[in-house]
Amino acid sequence: MKPFVVNRYGRIVFPFNFFPALDFSVFETLDQFAAVIKRDFEEKAPTETDIVARLEARAYSGRYDLLRDLALNLFWVNRYALTMYEKRPTRWRDVPRGRDDLFLPVFRPWDGEELTAAIESGYRALPPSWDEGTEDRISRILLDVFRHKKGAGAELPALKPTVAEILADPKHLTYHLLAWDPDYPGYGPDDIIESTHRVPELEALTRQAMVLHNQYRWDRAKTRAIEVGKLHDDDFVVVFYPRNDDVLEFIRRVRGGRRARPRRPAPLPSKAPERPYPPIDVRARFSVMPRLESLAVYKGELACTNDDLIANTAYCWSPMTGKEIEAKTGIEQRLYTQLDLDHIALLAAQRALARAGRRPEEIGAVLFCSCTSVKMMPSLATWLSGQLGMFQTHASCDLVAACAGLPYGLSEAVRLLQEIERPVLVVCGEKFSDKIGTVRTSRMIFGDGAAALVVGPAPAGAAPDVEWYQTYASGPMSEVDSIIWPNPEFDNNITVYGPEVRALVKRYLTQMLTELRSLPHPDGGVGSLLDAVDLIVPHQANKTMVLHYARAAGVPAERLYFNIEKVGNTSSASIPLAIHDAVREGVIDRPLRVFAPGFGAGAVGGYVVLRVDPAIVAA
């Protein structure tokens, strides 16, 4: 978990975007770790000579662009220290010689004076981007760090030698601090978290500069690289300690040459089913008709705007403006909550029961749909049952169907109604904000929220409110693994692979619309079931993407409703949250037939065709 914090200015801050903290328990080999470092640090960062070449080519339009490149370079130079080691200045006489859990850095001779001078003069020649004073303060920190670093970025190894190993060659160069003050000024976590600026880009860059300053928390003008054979007992060196036990165990695994576990077998080729799975006509298939008795939601109480994302630009993000994020996703902000997932699910469930006028003892089953629950035992559905005062249900269980959670949940509720003939509570809830980490594509999209519906048996002879449902799953493994959490390759953060997601959305949306066009008009009218639909409320995945594929399938944008621009993608909760907002906005102002398609992780898909009466929606 990597939760956000809210600073004293009421601003959302993602600390892990500035303090790299990789999960080393997932790395078995140095190659695995190196691949992550290359992706997150090396591929994003220019080298020292790249920066000078860009200056000479006049590639920078202003000072910010140069400073951001300089910060990226310094994060790359410090990639191993930031992720693996804690630096501790220590008197040479006090450095243990025989331990395997502390290390000394080794440098090759490197003179960066000319490069530093070129960057410094190039900075002065550029115009300020927004705020000259702030940009100058940032430049002083970054240039001072750059000027006094003792090695070029490409030459630094991940595994540092132990003291015994470095002493095996007395000519090895390491840090020598000519003066060390244990109270040398630096920036505490609060300084970094509480930093603020009216320009989001400068707010992020200020925090990055503070973190980089702390990597060299001594008088950098009084440091030199010295041969270890020339050290005296009272000289100070910089000892590298593993940041935690997982880092130390990783180092020992790599040094010990332990064999990695066998790889999983390759997936078999995907084959289409022998015959299609037909959508389910609820009226024709079942005897107990479902009635939607209530719909209630809980939205995240904090708005994370696109500017908030820019103000939290991580060391591994490519440049992107707030307007570019909006154009790519259709999202202006996403809603986050400081509450736990079980808490917001409970609040939505309580409101739904109250709206339906149902007592706990009347509920026959509880279904909880989520792909972000961390409560495995008890299941969140059973926990909700207990919290709501239900002594016993026929069934309380969790369904993991990601963004198709509502179609899956309602289809199971309809089936359960046939057995128990009493109301089913369906709760859809997600909390993404603490599971995204530094993956920018995921951070742009996901939000937090919960929704709950009470689905009861309709009176005898009444029409069903759930008219049709359909569910799908699987596909080629590229689509099945298109959204992953936890993902060891991305430090166990939620990860979205865009091209694969687009492929599954196109496949499922085309299939769904084809099915609806093949079904008859339910009221005996002219046309198909799709023609009978009053409003399409799709899973709020990515407005730009969904509109593109809907238009390609012949469905105009005017038929679709979105609230993603203010809420974000809340996966299983997105469709019921959108229906709630459509009622609140007056888009659903009378009983309407709604087509609600969902699609997402696991290459799951599904839809429901509902009759939505605005009277069921809780305020």
Coordinates of C-alpha atoms in Angstrom, one line a residue:
M1 CA 0.0 0.0 0.0
K2 CA 1.2 3.5 -0.9
P3 CA -1.3 5.9 0.6
F4 CA -1.5 9.6 -0.3
V5 CA -1.4 12.3 2.4
V6 CA -3.1 15.7 2.6
N7 CA -0.7 18.5 3.6
R8 CA -1.4 21.5 5.7
Y9 CA -2.5 23.4 2.6
G10 CA -5.1 20.8 1.8
R11 CA -3.1 19.5 -1.1
I12 CA -2.8 15.8 -2.1
V13 CA 0.8 14.5 -2.0
F14 CA 2.1 11.1 -3.0
P15 CA 5.2 10.7 -1.0
F16 CA 6.4 7.6 -2.9
N17 CA 6.7 9.7 -6.1
F18 CA 9.6 11.5 -4.5
F19 CA 11.0 8.8 -2.1
P20 CA 11.7 5.8 -4.3
A21 CA 10.8 2.6 -2.3
L22 CA 11.0 -0.5 -4.4
D23 CA 9.8 -3.9 -3.1
F24 CA 13.0 -6.0 -3.3
S25 CA 11.3 -9.1 -2.1
V26 CA 10.0 -9.6 -5.7
F27 CA 13.5 -9.4 -7.3
E28 CA 15.2 -12.8 -7.7
T29 CA 18.0 -11.8 -10.0
L30 CA 20.1 -8.7 -10.8
D31 CA 18.6 -8.7 -14.3
Q32 CA 15.1 -8.3 -13.0
F33 CA 16.1 -5.3 -10.8
A34 CA 18.2 -3.8 -13.7
A35 CA 15.1 -3.9 -16.0
V36 CA 13.1 -1.9 -13.5
I37 CA 15.9 0.6 -13.0
K38 CA 16.3 1.0 -16.7
R39 CA 12.6 1.6 -17.2
D40 CA 12.1 4.0 -14.3
F41 CA 15.3 5.9 -14.2
E42 CA 17.6 5.4 -17.2
E43 CA 15.1 5.6 -20.1
K44 CA 13.6 8.8 -18.7
A45 CA 16.8 10.6 -17.9
P46 CA 19.3 12.3 -20.2
T47 CA 23.0 11.8 -19.6
E48 CA 25.3 14.6 -18.7
T49 CA 26.4 15.1 -22.3
D50 CA 22.8 14.9 -23.6
I51 CA 21.9 17.9 -21.5
V52 CA 24.8 20.0 -22.9
A53 CA 24.0 18.8 -26.4
R54 CA 20.4 20.0 -26.0
L55 CA 21.6 23.3 -24.7
E56 CA 23.9 23.7 -27.7
A57 CA 21.0 22.8 -30.1
R58 CA 18.7 25.3 -28.3
A59 CA 16.3 22.6 -27.5
Y60 CA 15.1 24.2 -24.2
S61 CA 12.4 26.8 -24.4
G62 CA 12.9 27.9 -20.8
R63 CA 14.7 27.2 -17.5
Y64 CA 12.1 24.7 -16.2
D65 CA 12.8 22.3 -19.1
L66 CA 16.5 22.3 -18.4
L67 CA 16.0 22.0 -14.6
R68 CA 13.7 19.0 -15.1
D69 CA 16.3 17.3 -17.3
L70 CA 18.9 18.0 -14.7
A71 CA 16.8 16.5 -11.9
L72 CA 16.0 13.4 -14.0
N73 CA 19.8 13.0 -14.6
L74 CA 20.5 13.3 -10.8
F75 CA 17.8 10.8 -10.0
W76 CA 19.4 8.4 -12.5
V77 CA 22.9 9.0 -11.0
N78 CA 21.5 8.3 -7.6
R79 CA 19.3 5.4 -8.7
Y80 CA 21.0 2.8 -6.6
A81 CA 21.5 5.0 -3.5
L82 CA 17.9 6.1 -3.6
T83 CA 16.4 2.6 -4.0
M84 CA 18.9 0.4 -2.1
Y85 CA 21.1 2.2 0.3
E86 CA 21.2 4.6 3.2
K87 CA 24.3 6.8 3.3
R88 CA 26.1 7.2 6.7
P89 CA 29.2 9.3 7.0
T90 CA 31.5 7.4 9.4
R91 CA 35.0 7.8 10.7
W92 CA 37.3 5.4 8.9
R93 CA 38.6 3.9 12.2
D94 CA 35.0 3.0 13.1
V95 CA 34.1 1.2 9.8
P96 CA 33.9 -2.6 10.3
R97 CA 36.2 -4.4 7.9
G98 CA 34.7 -7.9 7.9
R99 CA 30.9 -7.4 7.6
D100 CA 28.9 -8.3 4.5
D101 CA 26.0 -5.9 5.3
L102 CA 27.7 -2.6 4.7
F103 CA 29.4 -1.2 1.6
L104 CA 31.6 1.6 0.2
P105 CA 30.9 3.3 -3.2
V106 CA 33.6 3.1 -5.8
F107 CA 34.2 5.8 -8.4
R108 CA 36.1 6.0 -11.6
P109 CA 38.0 9.3 -12.2
W110 CA 35.5 11.8 -13.6
D111 CA 35.8 15.5 -14.2
G112 CA 32.6 17.3 -14.7
E113 CA 33.8 20.9 -14.4
E114 CA 33.3 21.7 -18.1
L115 CA 29.9 20.1 -18.2
T116 CA 28.8 22.0 -15.1
A117 CA 30.0 25.3 -16.5
A118 CA 28.2 24.7 -19.8
I119 CA 24.9 23.9 -18.0
E120 CA 25.3 26.8 -15.6
S121 CA 25.9 29.3 -18.4
G122 CA 23.1 27.7 -20.5
Y123 CA 20.7 28.1 -17.6
R124 CA 21.5 31.8 -17.3
A125 CA 20.9 32.3 -21.0
L126 CA 17.4 30.8 -20.9
P127 CA 14.3 32.9 -20.0
P128 CA 12.4 32.0 -16.7
S129 CA 9.5 29.6 -17.4
W130 CA 7.2 30.9 -14.6
D131 CA 8.9 32.1 -11.4
E132 CA 12.5 33.3 -11.7
G133 CA 13.1 33.3 -7.9
T134 CA 11.9 29.7 -7.4
E135 CA 13.7 28.5 -10.5
D136 CA 16.9 30.0 -9.3
R137 CA 16.5 28.4 -5.9
I138 CA 16.0 25.0 -7.5
S139 CA 18.9 25.6 -9.9
R140 CA 21.3 26.4 -7.0
I141 CA 20.5 23.0 -5.3
L142 CA 20.6 20.9 -8.5
L143 CA 23.8 22.5 -9.9
D144 CA 25.5 22.2 -6.6
V145 CA 24.7 18.5 -6.4
F146 CA 25.7 18.0 -10.1
R147 CA 28.9 20.0 -9.6
H148 CA 30.1 17.9 -6.7
K149 CA 29.0 14.4 -7.6
K150 CA 32.0 12.1 -8.0
G151 CA 30.9 9.9 -10.9
A152 CA 29.1 9.9 -14.2
G153 CA 25.7 8.1 -14.1
A154 CA 26.5 5.3 -16.6
E155 CA 29.5 4.1 -14.6
L156 CA 27.9 3.3 -11.2
P157 CA 27.3 -0.3 -10.2
A158 CA 24.2 -1.5 -8.3
L159 CA 26.1 -3.8 -5.9
K160 CA 28.8 -1.9 -4.0
P161 CA 31.8 -3.7 -2.7
T162 CA 32.1 -4.6 1.0
V163 CA 34.9 -2.9 2.9
A164 CA 37.1 -6.1 2.6
E165 CA 36.5 -6.1 -1.2
I166 CA 37.4 -2.5 -1.7
L167 CA 40.5 -2.8 0.4
A168 CA 41.7 -5.7 -1.9
D169 CA 42.7 -2.9 -4.3
P170 CA 44.0 0.1 -2.4
K171 CA 43.7 2.3 -5.5
H172 CA 39.9 2.1 -5.6
L173 CA 38.4 5.6 -5.2
T174 CA 35.7 6.3 -2.6
Y175 CA 34.2 9.4 -0.9
H176 CA 36.4 11.4 1.5
L177 CA 34.6 14.1 3.5
L178 CA 37.2 16.8 4.4
A179 CA 34.6 18.1 6.9
W180 CA 31.5 16.6 8.3
D181 CA 28.8 18.3 10.4
P182 CA 26.2 15.8 11.7
D183 CA 23.8 18.8 11.9
Y184 CA 24.4 19.8 8.3
P185 CA 21.1 21.3 7.1
G186 CA 18.8 19.3 5.0
Y187 CA 15.1 18.7 4.4
G188 CA 12.9 16.6 6.6
P189 CA 9.9 14.7 5.3
D190 CA 7.5 17.4 6.4
D191 CA 9.5 20.1 4.5
I192 CA 9.0 18.0 1.3
I193 CA 5.4 17.1 1.9
E194 CA 4.4 20.6 2.9
S195 CA 6.1 22.3 0.0
T196 CA 3.7 24.2 -2.3
H197 CA 3.7 26.4 -5.3
R198 CA 1.0 28.0 -7.5
V199 CA 2.7 26.3 -10.5
P200 CA 2.2 22.5 -10.2
E201 CA 5.4 21.8 -12.2
L202 CA 7.5 23.9 -9.9
E203 CA 5.9 22.3 -6.8
A204 CA 7.0 18.9 -8.0
L205 CA 10.5 20.0 -9.0
T206 CA 11.0 21.7 -5.7
R207 CA 10.3 18.5 -3.9
Q208 CA 12.6 16.6 -6.2
A209 CA 15.4 19.1 -5.6
M210 CA 15.0 18.6 -1.8
V211 CA 15.3 14.9 -2.1
L212 CA 18.4 15.1 -4.2
H213 CA 20.0 17.6 -1.8
N214 CA 19.5 15.1 1.0
Q215 CA 21.5 12.5 -0.9
Y216 CA 24.6 14.6 -0.2
R217 CA 23.9 16.0 3.2
W218 CA 27.3 17.4 3.9
D219 CA 29.5 20.3 2.7
R220 CA 29.8 19.1 -0.9
A221 CA 32.6 21.6 -1.6
K222 CA 34.7 19.7 0.9
T223 CA 34.5 16.3 -0.6
R224 CA 36.9 14.4 -2.8
A225 CA 37.4 11.0 -4.3
I226 CA 40.4 9.4 -2.5
E227 CA 42.2 6.1 -2.9
V228 CA 41.1 3.8 0.0
G229 CA 44.8 3.0 0.6
K230 CA 45.4 6.6 1.5
L231 CA 42.7 6.9 4.1
H232 CA 43.7 7.8 7.7
D233 CA 41.9 6.7 10.9
D234 CA 40.2 10.1 11.5
D235 CA 39.1 10.6 7.9
F236 CA 35.3 10.4 7.2
V237 CA 34.0 8.2 4.5
V238 CA 30.4 7.5 3.3
V239 CA 29.2 4.0 4.2
F240 CA 26.3 2.5 2.3
Y241 CA 23.9 0.5 4.4
P242 CA 21.0 -1.5 2.9
R243 CA 17.7 0.4 3.4
N244 CA 15.9 -2.6 4.8
D245 CA 16.1 -6.3 5.2
D246 CA 14.6 -7.0 1.8
V247 CA 17.4 -5.1 0.1
L248 CA 20.0 -7.0 2.1
E249 CA 18.5 -10.3 1.3
F250 CA 18.4 -9.4 -2.4
I251 CA 22.1 -8.5 -2.3
R252 CA 22.8 -11.8 -0.7
R253 CA 20.7 -13.7 -3.2
V254 CA 22.5 -12.1 -6.1
R255 CA 26.0 -12.5 -4.5
G256 CA 25.3 -16.1 -3.6
G257 CA 24.1 -17.0 -7.1
R258 CA 20.9 -18.7 -5.9
R259 CA 19.0 -20.2 -8.7
A260 CA 15.8 -18.5 -9.7
R261 CA 12.5 -20.4 -9.5
P262 CA 11.4 -22.1 -12.8
R263 CA 9.4 -19.9 -15.2
R264 CA 5.7 -20.5 -15.7
P265 CA 4.7 -22.5 -18.8
A266 CA 3.7 -20.4 -21.8
P267 CA 0.0 -20.0 -22.3
L268 CA -1.9 -22.1 -24.9
P269 CA -3.3 -20.4 -28.0
S270 CA -6.7 -18.9 -27.4
K271 CA -9.6 -20.7 -29.1
A272 CA -13.1 -19.3 -29.5
P273 CA -15.9 -21.3 -27.7
E274 CA -17.6 -24.0 -29.7
R275 CA -20.8 -21.9 -29.9
P276 CA -21.6 -18.4 -28.6
Y277 CA -22.9 -17.8 -25.1
P278 CA -26.3 -16.2 -25.6
P279 CA -27.5 -13.3 -23.4
I280 CA -30.0 -14.2 -20.8
D281 CA -33.6 -13.0 -21.2
V282 CA -34.6 -12.7 -17.5
R283 CA -38.3 -12.7 -18.2
A284 CA -38.1 -15.9 -20.3
R285 CA -35.6 -17.7 -18.1
F286 CA -36.7 -17.1 -14.5
S287 CA -39.9 -17.2 -12.4
V288 CA -38.9 -14.6 -9.8
M289 CA -38.5 -11.2 -11.4
P290 CA -35.9 -8.8 -10.0
R291 CA -37.0 -5.4 -8.8
L292 CA -34.4 -2.6 -8.2
E293 CA -35.4 -1.2 -4.8
S294 CA -32.6 1.2 -4.2
L295 CA -29.3 2.6 -5.3
A296 CA -26.9 4.5 -3.0
V297 CA -23.3 5.6 -3.4
Y298 CA -20.3 6.9 -1.5
K299 CA -18.0 9.1 -3.4
G300 CA -14.4 9.9 -2.4
E301 CA -14.3 13.1 -0.4
L302 CA -11.1 14.5 -1.9
A303 CA -10.7 15.7 -5.5
C304 CA -7.4 14.9 -7.1
T305 CA -7.2 17.2 -10.1
N306 CA -4.9 16.9 -13.1
D307 CA -2.9 19.8 -11.6
D308 CA -2.5 17.7 -8.5
L309 CA -1.0 14.9 -10.6
I310 CA 1.5 17.4 -12.2
A311 CA 2.4 18.7 -8.7
N312 CA 3.3 15.1 -7.8
T313 CA 5.3 14.4 -10.9
A314 CA 7.5 11.3 -10.1
Y315 CA 11.1 10.7 -11.0
C316 CA 9.9 8.1 -13.5
W317 CA 7.2 10.1 -15.3
S318 CA 7.4 11.6 -18.8
P319 CA 6.3 15.2 -19.1
M320 CA 2.6 15.7 -19.5
T321 CA 0.3 18.7 -18.9
G322 CA -3.1 18.6 -17.3
K323 CA -4.7 19.4 -20.6
E324 CA -2.9 16.5 -22.2
I325 CA -4.2 14.2 -19.5
E326 CA -7.8 15.4 -20.1
A327 CA -7.5 15.0 -23.8
K328 CA -6.1 11.5 -23.5
T329 CA -8.6 10.2 -20.8
G330 CA -11.5 12.6 -20.7
I331 CA -10.8 13.1 -16.9
E332 CA -10.4 16.5 -15.2
Q333 CA -10.2 15.0 -11.7
R334 CA -10.6 11.7 -9.9
L335 CA -12.1 11.3 -6.3
Y336 CA -10.1 9.8 -3.5
T337 CA -11.1 8.8 0.0
Q338 CA -9.1 8.7 3.2
L339 CA -11.4 5.9 4.5
D340 CA -10.8 2.2 4.0
L341 CA -12.6 0.3 1.3
D342 CA -14.6 -1.7 3.8
H343 CA -15.7 1.6 5.4
I344 CA -17.0 3.2 2.2
A345 CA -18.7 0.0 1.1
L346 CA -20.5 -0.1 4.5
L347 CA -21.6 3.5 4.1
A348 CA -23.1 2.8 0.7
A349 CA -24.8 -0.4 1.9
Q350 CA -26.4 1.4 4.9
R351 CA -27.7 4.1 2.6
A352 CA -29.1 1.6 0.2
L353 CA -30.9 -0.4 2.9
A354 CA -32.3 2.8 4.3
R355 CA -33.6 3.9 0.9
A356 CA -35.2 0.5 0.3
G357 CA -36.7 0.5 3.8
R358 CA -35.2 -3.0 4.3
R359 CA -34.2 -4.4 7.7
P360 CA -31.1 -6.6 8.1
E361 CA -33.1 -9.7 8.8
E362 CA -34.9 -9.4 5.4
I363 CA -31.8 -9.6 3.3
G364 CA -31.1 -13.1 1.9
A365 CA -27.6 -12.6 0.4
V366 CA -24.8 -10.1 0.1
L367 CA -22.5 -9.8 -2.9
F368 CA -19.5 -7.6 -2.9
C369 CA -17.9 -6.8 -6.2
S370 CA -14.3 -5.4 -6.2
C371 CA -10.9 -5.9 -7.6
T372 CA -9.1 -3.8 -4.9
S373 CA -10.2 -5.5 -1.7
V374 CA -7.4 -6.5 0.6
K375 CA -9.7 -8.2 3.1
M376 CA -9.5 -11.8 2.2
M377 CA -10.6 -13.4 5.5
P378 CA -13.3 -12.7 6.3
S379 CA -14.5 -11.8 2.8
L380 CA -15.7 -8.3 2.6
A381 CA -19.3 -9.5 1.9
T382 CA -19.4 -11.5 5.1
W383 CA -17.8 -8.6 7.0
L384 CA -20.6 -6.4 5.6
S385 CA -23.2 -8.9 6.6
G386 CA -22.0 -8.9 10.2
Q387 CA -21.6 -5.1 10.3
L388 CA -25.1 -4.6 9.1
G389 CA -26.5 -6.9 11.7
M390 CA -27.4 -9.9 9.5
F391 CA -27.3 -13.0 11.7
Q392 CA -27.4 -15.4 8.7
T393 CA -27.7 -15.1 4.9
H394 CA -28.1 -17.8 2.3
A395 CA -24.9 -16.5 0.7
S396 CA -22.4 -13.7 1.3
C397 CA -19.4 -13.8 -1.0
D398 CA -17.0 -11.6 -3.0
L399 CA -16.8 -11.5 -6.8
V400 CA -13.7 -10.3 -8.6
A401 CA -14.9 -9.2 -12.0
A402 CA -13.1 -5.8 -12.1
C403 CA -14.8 -3.3 -14.3
A404 CA -17.6 -5.8 -15.2
G405 CA -18.5 -6.0 -11.5
L406 CA -22.0 -4.7 -11.8
P407 CA -23.1 -7.0 -14.6
Y408 CA -21.5 -9.9 -12.8
G409 CA -23.1 -8.9 -9.4
L410 CA -26.6 -8.3 -10.8
S411 CA -26.5 -11.6 -12.8
E412 CA -25.6 -13.5 -9.7
A413 CA -28.3 -11.6 -7.7
V414 CA -31.0 -12.6 -10.2
R415 CA -30.0 -16.2 -9.9
L416 CA -30.0 -16.1 -6.1
L417 CA -33.4 -14.6 -6.1
Q418 CA -34.8 -17.8 -7.6
E419 CA -33.5 -19.7 -4.6
I420 CA -34.2 -17.4 -1.7
E421 CA -37.1 -15.2 -3.0
R422 CA -35.9 -12.3 -0.7
P423 CA -33.7 -9.2 -1.4
V424 CA -30.1 -9.4 -2.3
L425 CA -27.7 -6.6 -1.4
V426 CA -25.2 -6.0 -4.2
V427 CA -22.2 -3.7 -3.3
C428 CA -19.6 -2.5 -5.7
G429 CA -16.6 -0.7 -4.2
E430 CA -13.0 0.2 -5.1
K431 CA -10.1 2.0 -3.5
F432 CA -7.3 2.5 -6.0
S433 CA -5.6 5.6 -4.6
D434 CA -3.3 3.6 -2.3
K435 CA -2.4 0.9 -4.8
I436 CA -1.2 2.9 -7.8
G437 CA 2.2 3.9 -6.7
T438 CA 4.4 5.6 -9.4
V439 CA 2.6 4.2 -12.5
R440 CA 1.5 7.4 -14.2
T441 CA -0.9 5.8 -16.7
S442 CA -2.9 4.3 -13.8
R443 CA -2.7 7.4 -11.6
M444 CA -4.3 9.4 -14.4
I445 CA -7.3 7.1 -14.6
F446 CA -8.4 5.5 -11.3
G447 CA -10.5 6.9 -8.4
D448 CA -12.2 5.6 -5.3
G449 CA -15.9 5.0 -4.7
A450 CA -18.6 2.6 -3.7
A451 CA -22.2 1.9 -4.7
A452 CA -24.9 -0.5 -3.3
L453 CA -28.1 -1.8 -4.8
V454 CA -31.0 -3.7 -3.2
V455 CA -32.4 -6.2 -5.7
G456 CA -35.7 -7.7 -4.4
P457 CA -38.4 -9.9 -5.8
A458 CA -40.9 -8.0 -7.9
P459 CA -44.6 -8.4 -7.2
A460 CA -46.3 -11.2 -9.1
G461 CA -47.0 -10.3 -12.7
A462 CA -44.7 -7.3 -12.6
A463 CA -42.1 -6.8 -15.3
P464 CA -38.4 -7.3 -14.3
D465 CA -36.1 -4.3 -13.7
V466 CA -33.2 -6.4 -14.9
E467 CA -34.4 -7.4 -18.4
W468 CA -31.3 -8.9 -19.9
Y469 CA -27.8 -9.7 -18.8
Q470 CA -24.6 -11.2 -20.3
T471 CA -21.2 -11.9 -19.0
Y472 CA -17.9 -12.9 -20.6
A473 CA -14.3 -13.6 -19.6
S474 CA -10.9 -14.5 -21.0
G475 CA -9.3 -14.0 -24.3
P476 CA -5.7 -13.9 -25.5
M477 CA -3.3 -13.6 -22.5
S478 CA -2.2 -10.2 -23.7
E479 CA -5.7 -9.0 -22.9
V480 CA -6.2 -11.1 -19.8
D481 CA -3.0 -9.5 -18.4
S482 CA -3.8 -6.0 -19.7
I483 CA -4.5 -4.7 -16.2
I484 CA -2.5 -6.2 -13.3
W485 CA -2.5 -5.8 -9.5
P486 CA -0.3 -6.6 -7.8
N487 CA 2.3 -6.4 -10.6
P488 CA 5.8 -7.5 -9.5
E489 CA 7.3 -5.8 -12.6
F490 CA 6.0 -2.5 -11.4
D491 CA 6.8 -2.7 -7.7
N492 CA 3.4 -4.4 -7.1
N493 CA 1.5 -1.3 -8.3
I494 CA -1.6 -1.4 -10.4
T495 CA -0.5 -1.4 -14.0
V496 CA -2.4 -0.6 -17.2
Y497 CA -1.1 -1.7 -20.6
G498 CA -2.9 0.7 -22.9
P499 CA -2.8 -1.1 -26.3
E500 CA -4.1 -4.4 -24.8
V501 CA -6.9 -2.6 -22.9
R502 CA -8.0 -0.9 -26.1
A503 CA -8.0 -4.3 -27.9
L504 CA -10.3 -5.9 -25.3
V505 CA -12.6 -2.9 -25.1
K506 CA -13.0 -2.9 -28.9
R507 CA -13.6 -6.6 -28.9
Y508 CA -16.2 -6.7 -26.2
L509 CA -18.0 -3.5 -27.1
T510 CA -18.4 -4.6 -30.7
Q511 CA -19.7 -8.0 -29.5
M512 CA -22.2 -6.5 -27.1
L513 CA -23.6 -4.1 -29.6
T514 CA -23.9 -6.9 -32.2
E515 CA -25.9 -9.0 -29.6
L516 CA -28.3 -6.1 -28.8
R517 CA -28.9 -5.4 -32.4
S518 CA -29.8 -9.1 -33.0
L519 CA -32.4 -9.2 -30.1
P520 CA -36.0 -8.1 -30.7
H521 CA -37.5 -4.9 -29.4
P522 CA -38.8 -5.9 -25.9
D523 CA -42.0 -3.9 -26.2
G524 CA -42.9 -5.2 -29.6
G525 CA -41.8 -2.1 -31.4
V526 CA -39.9 -1.6 -34.6
G527 CA -36.2 -2.3 -34.4
S528 CA -33.9 -4.1 -32.0
L529 CA -33.3 -4.2 -28.3
L530 CA -30.5 -1.6 -28.9
D531 CA -33.1 0.7 -30.5
A532 CA -35.3 0.3 -27.4
V533 CA -32.5 1.5 -25.1
D534 CA -33.1 5.1 -23.8
L535 CA -29.6 5.7 -22.4
I536 CA -26.2 3.9 -22.5
V537 CA -24.3 4.2 -19.3
P538 CA -21.0 2.4 -20.0
H539 CA -18.2 1.5 -17.6
Q540 CA -16.3 4.8 -17.1
A541 CA -13.0 3.5 -18.3
N542 CA -11.6 6.2 -20.4
K543 CA -14.0 8.6 -22.0
T544 CA -11.9 9.3 -25.1
M545 CA -11.4 5.6 -25.7
V546 CA -15.0 4.5 -25.2
L547 CA -16.4 7.2 -27.3
H548 CA -14.0 6.3 -30.1
Y549 CA -15.1 2.6 -30.2
A550 CA -18.7 3.5 -29.7
R551 CA -18.7 5.7 -32.8
A552 CA -16.8 3.1 -34.7
A553 CA -19.6 0.6 -33.9
G554 CA -22.2 3.1 -35.1
V555 CA -23.4 4.5 -31.7
P556 CA -23.4 8.3 -31.5
A557 CA -21.9 10.1 -28.5
E558 CA -25.2 11.6 -27.6
R559 CA -26.6 8.2 -26.5
L560 CA -23.9 7.7 -23.9
Y561 CA -23.7 9.2 -20.4
F562 CA -20.4 9.9 -18.7
N563 CA -19.4 11.3 -15.3
I564 CA -15.8 10.1 -15.5
E565 CA -14.5 13.7 -15.9
K566 CA -15.3 14.5 -12.3
V567 CA -15.1 11.0 -10.7
G568 CA -12.4 9.0 -12.5
N569 CA -12.5 5.3 -13.2
T570 CA -13.9 3.4 -10.2
S571 CA -14.0 0.0 -11.9
S572 CA -16.8 -2.1 -10.5
A573 CA -18.5 1.0 -8.9
S574 CA -18.3 3.1 -12.0
I575 CA -21.6 2.2 -13.7
P576 CA -23.8 2.5 -10.5
L577 CA -22.0 5.8 -9.7
A578 CA -22.7 7.0 -13.2
I579 CA -26.4 6.0 -13.0
H580 CA -26.7 7.8 -9.6
D581 CA -25.2 11.0 -11.2
A582 CA -27.4 10.7 -14.3
V583 CA -30.4 10.8 -11.9
R584 CA -29.0 13.7 -9.9
E585 CA -28.3 15.7 -13.1
G586 CA -31.8 15.0 -14.5
V587 CA -30.6 12.9 -17.4
I588 CA -32.6 10.1 -16.0
D589 CA -35.8 12.0 -15.1
R590 CA -38.3 9.2 -15.5
P591 CA -38.2 5.4 -15.7
L592 CA -35.8 4.7 -18.5
R593 CA -34.3 1.6 -20.2
V594 CA -30.5 1.7 -19.6
F595 CA -27.9 -0.4 -21.3
A596 CA -24.8 -0.7 -19.0
P597 CA -21.8 -2.4 -20.5
G598 CA -18.6 -3.1 -18.5
F599 CA -15.2 -4.4 -19.6
G600 CA -11.8 -4.7 -18.0
A601 CA -9.1 -6.6 -16.1
G602 CA -8.9 -10.4 -16.7
A603 CA -10.5 -9.6 -20.1
V604 CA -13.9 -9.7 -18.4
G605 CA -16.9 -8.2 -19.9
G606 CA -20.7 -8.1 -19.4
Y607 CA -23.7 -5.9 -19.6
V608 CA -27.2 -5.5 -18.1
V609 CA -30.3 -3.9 -19.6
L610 CA -32.1 -2.2 -16.8
R611 CA -35.3 -0.3 -16.1
V612 CA -34.1 2.5 -13.9
D613 CA -36.6 4.5 -11.9
P614 CA -35.1 7.7 -10.5
A615 CA -37.1 7.2 -7.4
I616 CA -34.8 4.4 -6.2
V617 CA -31.8 6.6 -6.0
A618 CA -30.8 7.8 -2.5
A619 CA -29.9 11.5 -2.1

